[in-house]
PDB file of C-alpha atoms in Angstrom:
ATOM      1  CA  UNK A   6      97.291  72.183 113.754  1.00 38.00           C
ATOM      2  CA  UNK A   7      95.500  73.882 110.743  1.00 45.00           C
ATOM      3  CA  UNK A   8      96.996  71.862 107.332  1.00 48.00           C
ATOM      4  CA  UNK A   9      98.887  73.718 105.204  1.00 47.00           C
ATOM      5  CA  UNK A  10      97.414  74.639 101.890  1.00 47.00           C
ATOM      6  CA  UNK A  11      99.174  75.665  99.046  1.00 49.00           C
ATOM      7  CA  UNK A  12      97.365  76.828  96.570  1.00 47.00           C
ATOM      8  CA  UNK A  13      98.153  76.991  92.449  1.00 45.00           C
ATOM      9  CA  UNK A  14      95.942  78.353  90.373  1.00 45.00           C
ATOM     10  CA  UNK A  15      95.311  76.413  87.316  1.00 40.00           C
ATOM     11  CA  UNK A  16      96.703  78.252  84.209  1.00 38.00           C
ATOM     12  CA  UNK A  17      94.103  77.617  80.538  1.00 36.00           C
ATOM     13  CA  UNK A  18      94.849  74.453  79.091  1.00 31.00           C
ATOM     14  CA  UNK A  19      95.531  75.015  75.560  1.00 33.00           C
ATOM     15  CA  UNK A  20      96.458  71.482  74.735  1.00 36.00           C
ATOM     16  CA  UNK A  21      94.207  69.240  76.370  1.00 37.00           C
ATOM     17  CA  UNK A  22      96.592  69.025  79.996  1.00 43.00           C
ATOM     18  CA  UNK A  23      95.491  71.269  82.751  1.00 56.00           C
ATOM     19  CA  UNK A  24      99.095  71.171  84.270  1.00 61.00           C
ATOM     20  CA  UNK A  25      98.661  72.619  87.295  1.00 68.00           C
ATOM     21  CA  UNK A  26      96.565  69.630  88.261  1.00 77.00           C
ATOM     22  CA  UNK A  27      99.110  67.109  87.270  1.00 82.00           C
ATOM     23  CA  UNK A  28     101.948  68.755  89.045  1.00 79.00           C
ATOM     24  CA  UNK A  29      99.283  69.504  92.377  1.00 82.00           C
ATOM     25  CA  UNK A  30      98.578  65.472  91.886  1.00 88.00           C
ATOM     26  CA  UNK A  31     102.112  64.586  92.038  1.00 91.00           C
ATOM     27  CA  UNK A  32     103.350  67.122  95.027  1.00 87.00           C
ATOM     28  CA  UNK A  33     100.362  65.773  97.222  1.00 90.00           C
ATOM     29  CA  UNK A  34     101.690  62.279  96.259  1.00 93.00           C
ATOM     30  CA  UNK A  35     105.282  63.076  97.589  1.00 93.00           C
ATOM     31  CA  UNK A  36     104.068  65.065 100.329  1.00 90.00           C
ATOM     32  CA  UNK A  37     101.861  62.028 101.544  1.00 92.00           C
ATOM     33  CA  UNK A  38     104.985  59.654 101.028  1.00 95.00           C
ATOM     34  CA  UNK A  39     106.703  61.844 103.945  1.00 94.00           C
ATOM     35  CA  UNK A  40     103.826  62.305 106.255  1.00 92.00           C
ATOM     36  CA  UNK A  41     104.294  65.741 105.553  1.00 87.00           C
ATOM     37  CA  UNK A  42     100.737  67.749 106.778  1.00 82.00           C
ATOM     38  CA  UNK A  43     100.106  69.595 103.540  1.00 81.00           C
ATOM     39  CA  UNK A  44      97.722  69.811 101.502  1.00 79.00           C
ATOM     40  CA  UNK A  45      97.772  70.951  97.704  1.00 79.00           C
ATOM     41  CA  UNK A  46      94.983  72.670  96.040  1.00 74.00           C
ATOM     42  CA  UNK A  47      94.005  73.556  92.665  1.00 75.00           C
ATOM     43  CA  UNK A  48      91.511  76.358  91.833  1.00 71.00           C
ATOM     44  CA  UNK A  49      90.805  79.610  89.560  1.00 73.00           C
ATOM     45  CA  UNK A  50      91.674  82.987  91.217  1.00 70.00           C
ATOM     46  CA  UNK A  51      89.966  85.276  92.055  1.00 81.00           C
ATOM     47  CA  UNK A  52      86.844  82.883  93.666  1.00 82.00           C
ATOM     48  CA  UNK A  53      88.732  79.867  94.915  1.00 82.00           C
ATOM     49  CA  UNK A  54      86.282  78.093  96.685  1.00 82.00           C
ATOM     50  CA  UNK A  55      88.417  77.988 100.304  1.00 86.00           C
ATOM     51  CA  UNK A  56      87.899  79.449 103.614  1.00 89.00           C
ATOM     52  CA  UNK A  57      89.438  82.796 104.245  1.00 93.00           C
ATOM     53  CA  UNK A  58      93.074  82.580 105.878  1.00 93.00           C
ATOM     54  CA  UNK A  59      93.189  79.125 104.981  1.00 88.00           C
ATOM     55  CA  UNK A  60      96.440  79.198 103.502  1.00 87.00           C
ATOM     56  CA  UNK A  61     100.111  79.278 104.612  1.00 89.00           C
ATOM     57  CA  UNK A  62     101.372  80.140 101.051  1.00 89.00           C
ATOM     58  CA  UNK A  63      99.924  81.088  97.789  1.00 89.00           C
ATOM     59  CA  UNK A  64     101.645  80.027  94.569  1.00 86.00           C
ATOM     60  CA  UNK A  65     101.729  81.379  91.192  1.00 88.00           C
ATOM     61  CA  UNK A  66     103.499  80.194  88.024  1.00 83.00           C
ATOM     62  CA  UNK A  67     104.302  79.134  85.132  1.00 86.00           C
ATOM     63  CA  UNK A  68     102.367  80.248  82.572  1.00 87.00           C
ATOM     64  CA  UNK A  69      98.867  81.746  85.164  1.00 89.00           C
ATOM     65  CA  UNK A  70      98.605  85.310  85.094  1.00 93.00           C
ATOM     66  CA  UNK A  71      98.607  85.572  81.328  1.00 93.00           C
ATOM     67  CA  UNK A  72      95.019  84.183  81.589  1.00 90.00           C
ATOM     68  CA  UNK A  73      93.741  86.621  84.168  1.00 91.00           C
ATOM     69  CA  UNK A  74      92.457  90.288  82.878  1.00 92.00           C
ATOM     70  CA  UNK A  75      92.092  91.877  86.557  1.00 95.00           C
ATOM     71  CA  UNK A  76      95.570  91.249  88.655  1.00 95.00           C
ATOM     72  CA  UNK A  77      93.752  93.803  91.075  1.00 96.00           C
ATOM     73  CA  UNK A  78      90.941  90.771  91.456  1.00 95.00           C
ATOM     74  CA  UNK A  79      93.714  88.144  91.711  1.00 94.00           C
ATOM     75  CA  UNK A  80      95.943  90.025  94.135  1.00 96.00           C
ATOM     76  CA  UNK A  81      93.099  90.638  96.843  1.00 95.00           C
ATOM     77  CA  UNK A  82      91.659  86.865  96.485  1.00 93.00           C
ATOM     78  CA  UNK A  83      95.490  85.877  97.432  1.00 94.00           C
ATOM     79  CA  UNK A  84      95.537  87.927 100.048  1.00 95.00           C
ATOM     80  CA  UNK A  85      91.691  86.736 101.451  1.00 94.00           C
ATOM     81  CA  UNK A  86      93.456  83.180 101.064  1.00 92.00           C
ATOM     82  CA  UNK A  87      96.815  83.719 102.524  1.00 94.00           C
ATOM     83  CA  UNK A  88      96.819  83.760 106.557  1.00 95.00           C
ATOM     84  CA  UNK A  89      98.857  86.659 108.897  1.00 96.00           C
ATOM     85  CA  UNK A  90     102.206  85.803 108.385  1.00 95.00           C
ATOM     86  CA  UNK A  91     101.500  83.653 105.058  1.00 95.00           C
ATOM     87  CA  UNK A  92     103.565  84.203 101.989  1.00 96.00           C
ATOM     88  CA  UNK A  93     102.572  84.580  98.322  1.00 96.00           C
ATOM     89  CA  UNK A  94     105.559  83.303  95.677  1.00 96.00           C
ATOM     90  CA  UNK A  95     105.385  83.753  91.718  1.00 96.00           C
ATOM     91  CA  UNK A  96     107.457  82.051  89.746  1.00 96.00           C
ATOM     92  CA  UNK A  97     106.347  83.336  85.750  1.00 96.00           C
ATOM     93  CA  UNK A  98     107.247  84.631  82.584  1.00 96.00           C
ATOM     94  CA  UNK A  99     108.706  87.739  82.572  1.00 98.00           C
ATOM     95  CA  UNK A 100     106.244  90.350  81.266  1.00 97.00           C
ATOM     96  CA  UNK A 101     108.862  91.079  78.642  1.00 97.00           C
ATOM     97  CA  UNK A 102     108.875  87.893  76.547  1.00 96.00           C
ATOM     98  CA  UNK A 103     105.714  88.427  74.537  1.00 95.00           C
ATOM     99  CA  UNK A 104     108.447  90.869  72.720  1.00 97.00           C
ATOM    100  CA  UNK A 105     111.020  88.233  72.202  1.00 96.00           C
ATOM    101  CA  UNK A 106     111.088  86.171  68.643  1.00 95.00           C
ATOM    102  CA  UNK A 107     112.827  82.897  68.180  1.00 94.00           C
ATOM    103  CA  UNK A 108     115.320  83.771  65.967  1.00 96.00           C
ATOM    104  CA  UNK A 109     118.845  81.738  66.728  1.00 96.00           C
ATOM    105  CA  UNK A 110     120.989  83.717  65.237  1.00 97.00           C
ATOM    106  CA  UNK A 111     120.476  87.179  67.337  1.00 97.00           C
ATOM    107  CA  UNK A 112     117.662  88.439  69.968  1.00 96.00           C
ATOM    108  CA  UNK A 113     114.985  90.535  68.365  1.00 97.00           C
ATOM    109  CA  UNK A 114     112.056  92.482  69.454  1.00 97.00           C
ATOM    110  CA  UNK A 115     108.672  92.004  67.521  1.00 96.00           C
ATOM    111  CA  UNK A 116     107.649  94.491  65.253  1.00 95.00           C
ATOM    112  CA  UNK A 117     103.827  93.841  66.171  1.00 94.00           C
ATOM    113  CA  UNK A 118     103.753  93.542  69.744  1.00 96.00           C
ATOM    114  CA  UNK A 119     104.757  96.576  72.202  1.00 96.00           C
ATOM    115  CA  UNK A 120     105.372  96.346  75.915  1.00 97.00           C
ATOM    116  CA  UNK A 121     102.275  98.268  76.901  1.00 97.00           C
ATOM    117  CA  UNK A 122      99.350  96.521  74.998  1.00 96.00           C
ATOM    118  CA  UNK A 123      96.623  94.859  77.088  1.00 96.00           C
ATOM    119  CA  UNK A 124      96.755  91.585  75.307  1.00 96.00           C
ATOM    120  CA  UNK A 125      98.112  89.821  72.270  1.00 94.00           C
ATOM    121  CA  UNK A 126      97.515  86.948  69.774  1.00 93.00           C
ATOM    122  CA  UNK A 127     100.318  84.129  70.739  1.00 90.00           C
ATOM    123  CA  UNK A 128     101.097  82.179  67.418  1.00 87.00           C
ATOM    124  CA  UNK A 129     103.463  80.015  68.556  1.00 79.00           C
ATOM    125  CA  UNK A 130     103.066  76.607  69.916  1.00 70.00           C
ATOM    126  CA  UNK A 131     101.318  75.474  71.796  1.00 70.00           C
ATOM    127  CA  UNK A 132      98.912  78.655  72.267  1.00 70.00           C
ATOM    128  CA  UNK A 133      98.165  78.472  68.675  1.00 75.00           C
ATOM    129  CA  UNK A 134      96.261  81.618  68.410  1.00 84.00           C
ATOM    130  CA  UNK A 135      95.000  81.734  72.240  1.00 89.00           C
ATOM    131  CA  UNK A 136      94.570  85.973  73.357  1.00 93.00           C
ATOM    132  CA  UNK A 137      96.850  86.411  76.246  1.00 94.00           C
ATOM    133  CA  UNK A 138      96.788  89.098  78.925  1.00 95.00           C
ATOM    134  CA  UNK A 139      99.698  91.304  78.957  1.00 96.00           C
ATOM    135  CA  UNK A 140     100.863  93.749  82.168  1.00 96.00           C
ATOM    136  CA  UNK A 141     103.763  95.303  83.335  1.00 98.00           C
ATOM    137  CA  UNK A 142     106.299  93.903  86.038  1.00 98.00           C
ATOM    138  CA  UNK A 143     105.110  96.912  88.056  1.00 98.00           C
ATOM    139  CA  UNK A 144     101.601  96.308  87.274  1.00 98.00           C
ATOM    140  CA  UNK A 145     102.609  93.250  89.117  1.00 98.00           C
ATOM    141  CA  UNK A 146     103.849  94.602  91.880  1.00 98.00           C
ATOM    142  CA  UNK A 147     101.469  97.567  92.007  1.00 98.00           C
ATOM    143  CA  UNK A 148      98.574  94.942  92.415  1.00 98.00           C
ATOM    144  CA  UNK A 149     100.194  92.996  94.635  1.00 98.00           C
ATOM    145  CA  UNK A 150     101.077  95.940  97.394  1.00 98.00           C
ATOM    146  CA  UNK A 151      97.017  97.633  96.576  1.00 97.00           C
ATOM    147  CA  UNK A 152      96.224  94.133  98.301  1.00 97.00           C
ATOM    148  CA  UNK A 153      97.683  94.890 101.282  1.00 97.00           C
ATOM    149  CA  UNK A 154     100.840  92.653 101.005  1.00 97.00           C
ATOM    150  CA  UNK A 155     104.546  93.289 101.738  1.00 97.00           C
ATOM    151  CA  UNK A 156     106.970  92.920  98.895  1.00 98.00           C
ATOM    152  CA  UNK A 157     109.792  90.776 100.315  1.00 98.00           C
ATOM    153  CA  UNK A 158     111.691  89.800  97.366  1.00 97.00           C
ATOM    154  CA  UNK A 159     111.611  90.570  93.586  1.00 98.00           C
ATOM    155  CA  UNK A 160     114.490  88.514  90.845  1.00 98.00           C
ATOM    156  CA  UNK A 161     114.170  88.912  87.515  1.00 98.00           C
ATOM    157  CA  UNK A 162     115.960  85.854  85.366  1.00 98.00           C
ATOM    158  CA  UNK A 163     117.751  85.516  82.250  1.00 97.00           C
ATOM    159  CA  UNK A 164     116.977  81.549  82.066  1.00 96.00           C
ATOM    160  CA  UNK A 165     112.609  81.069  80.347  1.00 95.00           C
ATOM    161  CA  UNK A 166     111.272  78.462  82.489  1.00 89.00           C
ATOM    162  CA  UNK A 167     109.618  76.398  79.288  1.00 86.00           C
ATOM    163  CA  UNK A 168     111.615  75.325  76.409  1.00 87.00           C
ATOM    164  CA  UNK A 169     110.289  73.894  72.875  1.00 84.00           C
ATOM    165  CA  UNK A 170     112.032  70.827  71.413  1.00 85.00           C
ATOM    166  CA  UNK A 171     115.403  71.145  70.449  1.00 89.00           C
ATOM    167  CA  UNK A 172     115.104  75.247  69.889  1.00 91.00           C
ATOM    168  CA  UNK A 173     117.566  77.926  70.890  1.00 94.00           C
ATOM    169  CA  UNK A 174     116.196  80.793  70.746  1.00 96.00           C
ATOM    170  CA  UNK A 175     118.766  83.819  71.239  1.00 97.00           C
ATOM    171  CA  UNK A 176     116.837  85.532  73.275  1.00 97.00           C
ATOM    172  CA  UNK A 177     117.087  82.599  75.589  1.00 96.00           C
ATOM    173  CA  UNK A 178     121.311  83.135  75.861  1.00 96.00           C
ATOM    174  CA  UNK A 179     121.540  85.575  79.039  1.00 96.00           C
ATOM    175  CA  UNK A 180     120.981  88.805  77.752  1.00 97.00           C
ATOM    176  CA  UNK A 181     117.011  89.557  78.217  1.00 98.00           C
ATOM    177  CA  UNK A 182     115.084  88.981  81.011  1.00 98.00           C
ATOM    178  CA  UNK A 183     112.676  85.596  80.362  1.00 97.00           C
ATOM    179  CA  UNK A 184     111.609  85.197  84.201  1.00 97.00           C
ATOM    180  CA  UNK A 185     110.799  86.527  87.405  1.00 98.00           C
ATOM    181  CA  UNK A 186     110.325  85.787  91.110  1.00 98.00           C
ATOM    182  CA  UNK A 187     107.960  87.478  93.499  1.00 98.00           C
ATOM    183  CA  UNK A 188     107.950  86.841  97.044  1.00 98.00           C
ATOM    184  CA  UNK A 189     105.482  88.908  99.426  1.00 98.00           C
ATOM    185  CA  UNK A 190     103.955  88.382 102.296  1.00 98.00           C
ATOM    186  CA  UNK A 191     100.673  88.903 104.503  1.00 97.00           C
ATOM    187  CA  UNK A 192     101.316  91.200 107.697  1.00 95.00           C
ATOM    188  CA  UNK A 193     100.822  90.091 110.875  1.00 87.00           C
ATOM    189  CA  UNK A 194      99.221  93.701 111.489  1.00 69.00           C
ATOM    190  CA  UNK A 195      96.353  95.114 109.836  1.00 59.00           C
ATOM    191  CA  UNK A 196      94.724  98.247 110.087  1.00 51.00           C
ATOM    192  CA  UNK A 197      92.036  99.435 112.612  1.00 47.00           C
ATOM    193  CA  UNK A 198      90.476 102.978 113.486  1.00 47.00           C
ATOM    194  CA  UNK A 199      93.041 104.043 115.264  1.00 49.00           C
ATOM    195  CA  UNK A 200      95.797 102.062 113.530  1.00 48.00           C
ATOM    196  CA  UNK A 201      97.481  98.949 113.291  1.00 50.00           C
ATOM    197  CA  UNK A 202      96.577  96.122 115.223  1.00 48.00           C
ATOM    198  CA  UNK A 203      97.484  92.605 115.338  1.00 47.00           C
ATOM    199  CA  UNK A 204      95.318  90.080 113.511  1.00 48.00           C
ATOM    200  CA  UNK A 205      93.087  87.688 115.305  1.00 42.00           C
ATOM    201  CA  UNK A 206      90.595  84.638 114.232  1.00 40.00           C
ATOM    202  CA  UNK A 207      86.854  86.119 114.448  1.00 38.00           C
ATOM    203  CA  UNK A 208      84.615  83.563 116.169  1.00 34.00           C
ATOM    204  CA  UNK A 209      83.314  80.662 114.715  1.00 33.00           C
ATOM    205  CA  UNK A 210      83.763  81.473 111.067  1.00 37.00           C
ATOM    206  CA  UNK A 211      87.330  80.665 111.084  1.00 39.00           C
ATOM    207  CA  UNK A 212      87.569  84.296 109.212  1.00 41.00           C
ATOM    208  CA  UNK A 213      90.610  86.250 109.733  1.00 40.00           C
ATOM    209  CA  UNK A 214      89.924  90.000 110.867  1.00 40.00           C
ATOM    210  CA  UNK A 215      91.649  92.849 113.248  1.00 36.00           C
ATOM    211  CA  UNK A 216      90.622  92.737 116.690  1.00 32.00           C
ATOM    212  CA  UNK A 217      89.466  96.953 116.309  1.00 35.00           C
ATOM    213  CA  UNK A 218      87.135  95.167 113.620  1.00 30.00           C
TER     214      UNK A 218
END
């Protein structure tokens, strides 16, 4: 049997921790404690440097696709990576919070920061300045789907999935949206000349293609 590789892409360090290593390092720790056949990998979509199909699920999260300017790019290298029948899950920000101030007392929108824009300056710590990619929750979707993936499940979540210090912010108190969930998944199908048929492992290469193909 094939091991199982999961498969986080590793968000821009802004303070000196690339994060998605140390919490790859520690899952492949447990996950070797239980004998479990899995293997966790680390890269930079699009151009992770794995085998097509390789994967059984593709996770995003936490702070990733605010550093990636083509979702279009990052969509179809998940789906290259993800084998018929494998799963994609994103766990992330909601593409609303940019909006949100801190402010304790009341939830606010920012006066300099609209819903729309293509990026933004992020002041607060511990971006400290960093530009950040902005989309839409259906620009999300949208490049997800133009992949060729199946939407299976979509949350959105009142609860931010970071924190800093001791601060509560009142946007953080149940009334906006501060996360989301994405699950999707790779068909077992794809498409040939005369329409679907079912996926099948192309000699050698280990490449996954349609048997009209």
């Amino acid at each position: 049997m094939d091991d199982i590789a999961l498969v986080a892409e590793g968000a821009r360090s802004v303070v000196g921790v690339d994060f998605s290593s140390v919490a790859a390092t520690a899952a492949q720790r447990r996950a070797d404690e239980l004998g479990a056949n899995c293997r966790y990998v680390v890269a930079e979509l699009p151009g992770a440097p794995l085998r097509d199909g390789c994967a059984d699920l593709v996770y995003t999260g936490k702070g990733a696709l605010i550093w990636m300017p083509d979702l279009d790019a990052w969509a179809a290298d998940v789906a290259r990576l993800a084998r018929p029948g494998g799963h994609l899950f994103v766990h992330e920000a909601h593409p609303m919070v940019p909006l949100w101030t801190w402010d304790e007392d009341e939830p606010r929108i920012r006066p300099d920061r609209g819903y729309f824009e293509r990026s933004h300056v992020n002041d607060t710590f511990p971006a400290n300045g960093a530009v950040e990619w902005q989309t839409t929750l259906a620009g999300i979707i949208t490049a997800v789907l133009g992949a060729g993936l199946e939407l299976r499940h979509v949350a959105e979540h009142p609860e931010p999935f970071w924190r800093w210090g001791d601060l509560d912010a009142a946007a953080w108190r149940g009334q906006l949206p501060n996360t989301f969930t994405l699950l999707a998944r790779k068909p077992s199908w794809g498409t040939g000349p005369t329409g679907p048929v079912p996926w099948c492992r192309a000699g050698r290469s280990g490449r996954w293609g349609t048997s009209a193909a």
